[in-house]
Coordinates of C-alpha atoms in Angstrom, one line a residue:
Chain A
M1046 CA 53.6 136.2 123.5
A1047 CA 52.1 134.1 126.2
G1048 CA 54.5 131.2 125.5
N1049 CA 54.1 127.5 125.3
P1050 CA 56.6 125.8 127.6
L1051 CA 55.6 122.3 126.6
F1052 CA 56.3 122.9 122.9
G1053 CA 59.5 124.8 123.7
K1054 CA 60.8 122.1 126.0
K1055 CA 60.0 119.4 123.4
I1056 CA 61.9 121.3 120.6
R1057 CA 64.9 121.9 122.8
E1058 CA 65.0 118.2 123.9
L1059 CA 64.8 117.0 120.3
R1060 CA 67.4 119.5 119.1
E1061 CA 69.8 118.7 121.9
A1062 CA 69.5 115.0 121.2
K1063 CA 70.4 115.7 117.5
L1064 CA 73.2 117.9 118.6
R1065 CA 74.9 115.1 120.4
E1066 CA 75.6 113.5 117.0
D1067 CA 75.4 116.4 114.6
A1068 CA 77.2 119.7 115.3
T1069 CA 74.9 121.7 113.0
F1070 CA 72.0 121.5 115.4
T1071 CA 73.1 124.5 117.5
L1072 CA 70.5 127.2 118.4
R1073 CA 71.8 129.5 115.7
Q1074 CA 72.2 127.1 112.9
F1075 CA 68.8 125.4 113.6
A1076 CA 67.1 128.7 113.6
E1077 CA 68.6 129.6 110.3
K1078 CA 67.5 126.3 108.7
V1079 CA 64.0 126.8 110.1
G1080 CA 63.9 130.4 108.8
I1081 CA 63.5 132.2 112.1
S1082 CA 65.8 134.4 114.3
A1083 CA 67.9 132.7 116.9
T1084 CA 66.6 135.0 119.6
F1085 CA 63.1 134.1 118.7
L1086 CA 63.9 130.3 118.8
S1087 CA 65.7 130.8 122.1
K1088 CA 62.6 132.4 123.7
V1089 CA 60.2 129.8 122.1
E1090 CA 62.4 127.0 123.5
R1091 CA 62.3 128.5 127.0
G1092 CA 58.5 128.9 126.7
E1093 CA 58.6 132.7 126.8
F1094 CA 57.2 133.2 123.2
D1095 CA 54.4 131.4 121.4
P1096 CA 55.5 128.7 118.8
P1097 CA 56.2 130.0 115.3
K1098 CA 53.8 129.6 112.4
A1099 CA 52.8 126.2 111.1
E1100 CA 55.2 126.2 108.1
N1101 CA 58.2 126.7 110.5
I1102 CA 57.0 124.0 112.7
I1103 CA 56.7 121.6 109.8
K1104 CA 60.3 122.5 108.8
M1105 CA 61.4 121.8 112.4
A1106 CA 59.8 118.4 112.4
E1107 CA 61.4 117.6 109.1
L1108 CA 64.9 118.6 110.4
L1109 CA 64.4 116.8 113.7
G1110 CA 63.0 113.7 112.1
V1111 CA 59.7 113.6 113.9
D1112 CA 56.0 113.7 113.0
A1113 CA 54.9 117.2 112.1
D1114 CA 51.4 116.6 113.3
E1115 CA 52.7 115.8 116.8
L1116 CA 54.6 119.1 117.0
L1117 CA 51.7 121.1 115.4
S1118 CA 49.3 119.5 118.0
L1119 CA 51.7 120.6 120.8
A1120 CA 51.7 124.1 119.4
N1121 CA 47.8 124.1 119.1
K1122 CA 48.1 124.5 115.4
V1123 CA 46.7 122.7 112.3
D1124 CA 48.7 121.9 109.2
P1125 CA 47.6 124.6 106.7
E1126 CA 47.5 121.9 104.0
L1127 CA 44.4 120.4 105.7
E1128 CA 42.4 123.5 104.9
K1129 CA 43.4 123.1 101.3
I1130 CA 42.4 119.4 101.4
I1131 CA 39.0 120.1 102.9
K1132 CA 38.3 122.8 100.3
E1133 CA 38.9 120.2 97.6
Q1134 CA 35.8 118.3 98.9
P1135 CA 34.0 121.0 100.7
T1136 CA 30.9 118.9 101.5
A1137 CA 32.1 115.3 101.8
L1138 CA 35.2 115.9 104.0
P1139 CA 33.5 118.1 106.7
D1140 CA 30.8 115.5 106.8
L1141 CA 33.3 112.7 107.3
L1142 CA 35.1 114.7 110.0
R1143 CA 31.8 115.3 111.9
T1144 CA 30.9 111.7 111.6
V1145 CA 34.2 110.3 113.0
R1146 CA 34.3 113.0 115.7
G1147 CA 34.1 111.3 119.1
M1148 CA 35.8 108.0 117.9
S1149 CA 38.8 106.8 119.9
A1150 CA 42.3 107.2 118.5
E1151 CA 42.5 103.4 118.0
E1152 CA 39.2 103.4 116.1
L1153 CA 40.4 106.3 113.9
R1154 CA 43.7 104.5 113.3
K1155 CA 41.8 101.4 112.1
L1156 CA 39.6 103.5 109.9
T1157 CA 42.6 105.2 108.3
E1158 CA 44.2 101.8 107.6
R1159 CA 41.0 100.6 105.9
A1160 CA 40.9 103.8 103.8
R1161 CA 44.5 103.4 102.8
K1162 CA 43.9 99.7 101.9
E1163 CA 40.9 100.6 99.8
Q1164 CA 42.8 103.4 98.0
K1165 CA 45.6 100.9 97.1
D1166 CA 43.1 98.4 95.8
Chain B
M1082 CA 85.5 133.3 143.7
A1083 CA 89.1 132.6 144.4
K1084 CA 91.8 135.0 143.2
V1085 CA 92.3 134.6 139.5
K1086 CA 95.4 132.5 138.8
F1087 CA 98.0 134.1 136.7
L1088 CA 98.2 132.4 133.3
K1089 CA 100.8 132.9 130.6
H1090 CA 99.9 133.3 127.0
D1091 CA 101.2 129.8 126.2
E1092 CA 99.0 128.3 128.9
I1093 CA 95.9 130.0 127.5
E1094 CA 96.8 129.1 123.9
N1095 CA 97.2 125.5 125.0
A1096 CA 93.9 125.4 126.7
A1097 CA 92.2 126.7 123.5
L1098 CA 94.0 124.3 121.2
C1099 CA 93.2 121.3 123.5
L1100 CA 89.6 122.2 123.5
L1101 CA 89.6 122.4 119.7
A1102 CA 91.3 119.0 119.5
E1103 CA 88.8 117.5 121.9
Y1104 CA 85.9 118.9 119.8
G1105 CA 87.6 117.5 116.7
R1106 CA 87.7 114.0 118.2
K1107 CA 84.0 114.1 118.8
Y1108 CA 82.7 115.9 115.7
G1109 CA 85.5 115.8 113.2
E1110 CA 88.8 117.7 113.1
V1111 CA 88.5 121.4 112.4
I1112 CA 91.0 122.1 109.6
E1113 CA 89.6 125.2 107.9
P1114 CA 88.2 128.4 109.4
P1115 CA 85.8 129.5 110.7
V1116 CA 86.0 127.7 114.0
P1117 CA 82.5 126.4 115.0
V1118 CA 82.3 128.2 118.4
D1119 CA 78.6 127.7 118.9
A1120 CA 78.9 123.9 118.3
I1121 CA 81.9 123.8 120.7
L1122 CA 79.8 125.6 123.4
E1123 CA 76.5 123.8 123.0
G1124 CA 77.5 120.4 121.4
H1125 CA 80.9 119.6 122.9
L1126 CA 80.8 121.4 126.3
G1127 CA 77.0 120.8 126.7
L1128 CA 76.3 124.3 127.9
A1129 CA 72.8 125.6 127.5
F1130 CA 73.0 128.7 125.3
D1131 CA 70.4 131.4 124.8
F1132 CA 69.9 135.0 123.7
D1133 CA 68.2 137.5 126.0
N1134 CA 68.0 141.2 126.9
L1135 CA 70.9 141.0 129.3
P1136 CA 71.0 144.6 130.5
K1137 CA 67.3 144.3 131.5
L1138 CA 67.7 140.8 132.9
I1139 CA 70.7 141.4 135.0
G1140 CA 70.2 145.1 135.6
V1141 CA 73.7 146.1 134.5
P1142 CA 74.3 148.3 131.4
D1143 CA 76.5 147.2 128.4
V1144 CA 76.4 143.5 129.3
L1145 CA 77.3 141.3 126.3
G1146 CA 77.5 137.9 127.8
A1147 CA 77.0 136.1 131.1
T1148 CA 77.7 132.7 132.4
W1149 CA 76.0 130.7 135.1
I1150 CA 78.7 128.2 136.0
Q1151 CA 76.6 126.0 138.3
D1152 CA 73.7 125.8 135.9
K1153 CA 75.9 125.4 132.8
V1154 CA 74.1 128.3 131.1
V1155 CA 75.5 131.0 128.9
L1156 CA 73.5 134.0 127.8
V1157 CA 74.5 136.4 125.1
D1158 CA 72.7 139.8 124.7
Q1159 CA 70.2 139.6 121.9
S1160 CA 71.6 142.7 120.2
L1161 CA 74.5 140.4 119.1
D1162 CA 72.2 137.8 117.4
P1163 CA 73.7 137.5 114.0
T1164 CA 70.5 136.1 112.5
D1165 CA 68.9 139.5 113.3
N1166 CA 72.1 141.6 112.9
P1167 CA 74.5 140.0 110.4
R1168 CA 77.0 142.9 111.0
K1169 CA 77.4 141.7 114.6
E1170 CA 78.6 138.3 113.5
G1171 CA 82.2 138.9 114.5
R1172 CA 81.3 140.4 117.9
Y1173 CA 78.8 137.5 118.5
R1174 CA 81.5 134.9 117.8
F1175 CA 84.1 136.7 119.9
T1176 CA 81.6 136.9 122.9
L1177 CA 80.8 133.2 122.6
A1178 CA 84.4 132.3 122.5
H1179 CA 85.1 134.6 125.4
E1180 CA 82.4 132.9 127.5
I1181 CA 83.9 129.5 126.6
G1182 CA 87.2 131.0 127.8
H1183 CA 85.6 131.6 131.2
W1184 CA 84.2 128.1 131.3
E1185 CA 87.6 126.5 130.4
L1186 CA 89.8 128.8 132.5
H1187 CA 87.7 129.9 135.5
R1188 CA 84.9 127.5 136.2
H1189 CA 86.7 125.6 138.9
G1190 CA 87.0 128.7 141.1
F1191 CA 83.3 129.2 140.9
L1192 CA 82.4 125.6 141.4
A1193 CA 84.5 125.6 144.6
N1194 CA 82.4 128.6 145.9
A1195 CA 79.0 127.4 144.9
C1196 CA 76.9 129.8 147.0
H1197 CA 75.7 132.8 145.1
P1198 CA 73.2 135.4 146.3
S1199 CA 70.0 135.6 144.4
L1200 CA 69.5 138.8 142.4
F1201 CA 66.3 138.1 140.6
G1202 CA 63.6 135.7 141.7
D1203 CA 64.5 132.0 141.7
K1204 CA 67.4 132.5 139.2
P1205 CA 70.7 133.0 140.9
A1206 CA 73.0 135.8 139.9
P1207 CA 75.3 134.9 137.0
S1208 CA 78.8 133.7 138.0
I1209 CA 80.4 136.0 135.4
V1210 CA 79.0 139.1 133.8
C1211 CA 81.0 140.4 130.8
R1212 CA 80.5 144.1 130.0
S1213 CA 81.9 145.8 126.9
G1214 CA 84.1 148.0 129.0
S1215 CA 85.4 145.4 131.5
R1216 CA 88.5 144.4 129.6
K1217 CA 91.1 145.4 132.1
D1218 CA 90.0 142.9 134.7
P1219 CA 92.5 140.0 134.7
M1220 CA 89.8 137.4 134.3
E1221 CA 88.3 139.3 131.4
W1222 CA 91.7 139.7 129.8
Q1223 CA 92.3 135.9 130.0
A1224 CA 88.9 135.2 128.5
D1225 CA 89.6 137.7 125.7
T1226 CA 93.0 136.2 125.0
F1227 CA 91.5 132.7 125.0
S1228 CA 88.9 133.8 122.5
G1229 CA 91.5 135.1 120.1
Y1230 CA 93.4 131.8 120.3
L1231 CA 90.3 129.7 119.8
L1232 CA 88.8 131.7 116.9
M1233 CA 92.2 132.2 115.1
P1234 CA 94.5 129.2 115.9
K1235 CA 98.1 129.9 115.0
D1236 CA 98.4 127.0 112.5
M1237 CA 95.2 127.9 110.8
V1238 CA 96.1 131.5 110.5
L1239 CA 99.6 130.7 109.2
A1240 CA 98.2 128.2 106.6
A1241 CA 95.6 130.8 105.4
W1242 CA 98.4 133.4 105.1
Q1243 CA 100.6 131.0 103.2
R1244 CA 97.7 130.2 100.8
R1245 CA 97.0 133.9 100.3
F1246 CA 100.6 135.1 99.9
G1247 CA 102.6 132.0 99.1
S1248 CA 105.0 132.7 101.9
P1249 CA 105.0 133.5 105.7
T1250 CA 106.6 136.8 105.1
P1251 CA 105.0 139.7 107.1
Y1252 CA 103.2 142.6 105.6
I1253 CA 104.5 146.0 106.6
A1254 CA 101.3 147.9 107.3
K1255 CA 102.9 151.2 108.5
D1256 CA 102.2 153.2 105.3
E1257 CA 98.6 151.9 104.9
M1258 CA 97.8 152.6 108.5
A1259 CA 99.2 156.1 108.2
D1260 CA 97.2 156.7 105.0
L1261 CA 94.0 155.4 106.7
S1262 CA 94.6 157.4 109.8
A1263 CA 95.1 160.6 107.8
K1264 CA 92.0 159.8 105.7
W1265 CA 89.8 159.2 108.8
G1266 CA 91.4 161.8 111.1
L1267 CA 92.4 159.2 113.7
A1268 CA 94.6 159.9 116.7
D1269 CA 98.2 158.7 116.6
D1270 CA 97.6 155.8 119.0
E1271 CA 94.7 154.4 117.0
R1272 CA 95.3 151.6 114.6
P1273 CA 92.9 151.5 111.6
T1274 CA 92.2 148.0 110.2
V1275 CA 94.2 147.3 107.1
E1276 CA 92.8 145.6 104.1
V1277 CA 94.6 142.3 104.5
A1278 CA 93.2 141.9 108.1
K1279 CA 89.7 142.6 106.8
E1280 CA 90.2 139.9 104.1
M1281 CA 91.5 137.3 106.5
A1282 CA 88.7 138.2 109.0
R1283 CA 86.1 137.2 106.4
A1284 CA 87.5 133.7 106.3
F1285 CA 87.7 133.3 110.0
N1286 CA 84.4 135.0 110.6
V1287 CA 85.7 137.5 113.1
S1288 CA 85.9 141.3 113.2
G1289 CA 88.7 142.9 111.2
Q1290 CA 90.0 144.4 114.4
A1291 CA 90.3 141.0 116.1
M1292 CA 92.0 139.6 113.1
Q1293 CA 94.5 142.4 112.9
I1294 CA 95.4 142.1 116.6
R1295 CA 96.0 138.3 116.0
L1296 CA 98.1 138.9 112.8
I1297 CA 100.2 141.5 114.6
G1298 CA 100.6 139.1 117.5
L1299 CA 101.8 136.4 115.1
G1300 CA 104.2 138.9 113.5
L1301 CA 102.4 138.6 110.1
I1302 CA 101.4 142.3 110.2
R1303 CA 104.1 144.7 111.3
T1304 CA 103.2 148.3 112.2
E1305 CA 106.8 149.5 111.9
Q1306 CA 109.4 149.1 109.2
P1307 CA 111.9 146.6 110.6
P1308 CA 115.6 147.3 110.3
P1309 CA 116.9 146.4 106.9
D1310 CA 119.0 143.4 108.1
L1311 CA 116.1 141.7 109.9
F1312 CA 114.7 140.1 106.8
D1313 CA 115.0 140.4 103.2
A1314 CA 113.1 143.5 102.1
T1315 CA 112.4 142.0 98.7
S1316 CA 110.4 139.3 100.3
S1317 CA 107.9 141.6 102.0
V1318 CA 104.3 140.7 101.0
S1319 CA 103.5 144.4 100.4
S1320 CA 103.8 143.9 96.7
A1321 CA 101.6 140.8 96.8
I1322 CA 98.9 142.7 98.6
G1323 CA 99.2 145.5 96.1
R1324 CA 97.9 148.0 98.6
E1325 CA 94.3 147.0 97.7
G1326 CA 92.9 149.6 100.1
E1327 CA 94.2 152.4 97.9

């Protein structure tokens, strides 16, 4: 229960921004929608408790309308779906990941765009 | 803190109704119960709200809620978290509305006296600490009264009663209370919660006891048989209720 103040602060900021327009984004109602207890969420947001499991973080991102990977990264977690994806191509995908390791974010973005384009074609 | 100003019931009720109307202008009018107290506190008033172990944090036993006026922070004891303890829902909502009552009725006295001694670390002492047994304090009484008016607004209660019974005629609870008291071996001055109060409480998401106090206050539940000429005995809702508790 070391806590992650950066993650907690981000969630509270995003939730409070939503709450200004939508009354259902209170601590209690948001916790219920995410599937965690309100006390736990309260302590996560204040950085007292560690972030919840990845599935809950993905749900948070969906409700808050933000990129799940961004929140998972803040929480030092990886989308559990990635493990499943890697297991589908257990040799090729780890090889790809090792190859692109060290490339800049911009280079990776361009590579992803190219892959998307090729998949469409 | 300045001396607590005397407030009449009407003034407290008006404060609660004004707040509800202001909330309605921002988020949409609240026509049906339950009143969204958490959204009023966090969304409309912009107070930071959290759960914590208050007796441990503040070092005072039986603390249910605390408000830091300067910091705009309200903490409620985690034992009342309804996501962990659904049976505490009524108590949780009443405590939240009670803290809103302090904010609405008493904050100016604290803002005028902004210097608070520090009790623990960098965090100053809470402006107001609400214990389960501190109801006789005038400030606590005012916040309790505000809470009742906010959670169970008169028009909303009357409309719910009208829908349920088809008329605003009161229910004479004397016999049911006597039966329940005998069944549970209660003292003469204790008032058991009658079935109609429990039923209405579910709609307003409050405790049966709080609902009963409000219904008695509005004259919709009577604990004594009124004189025969006070209203037409045939129009009593006792028959409509059908003594469901029996």
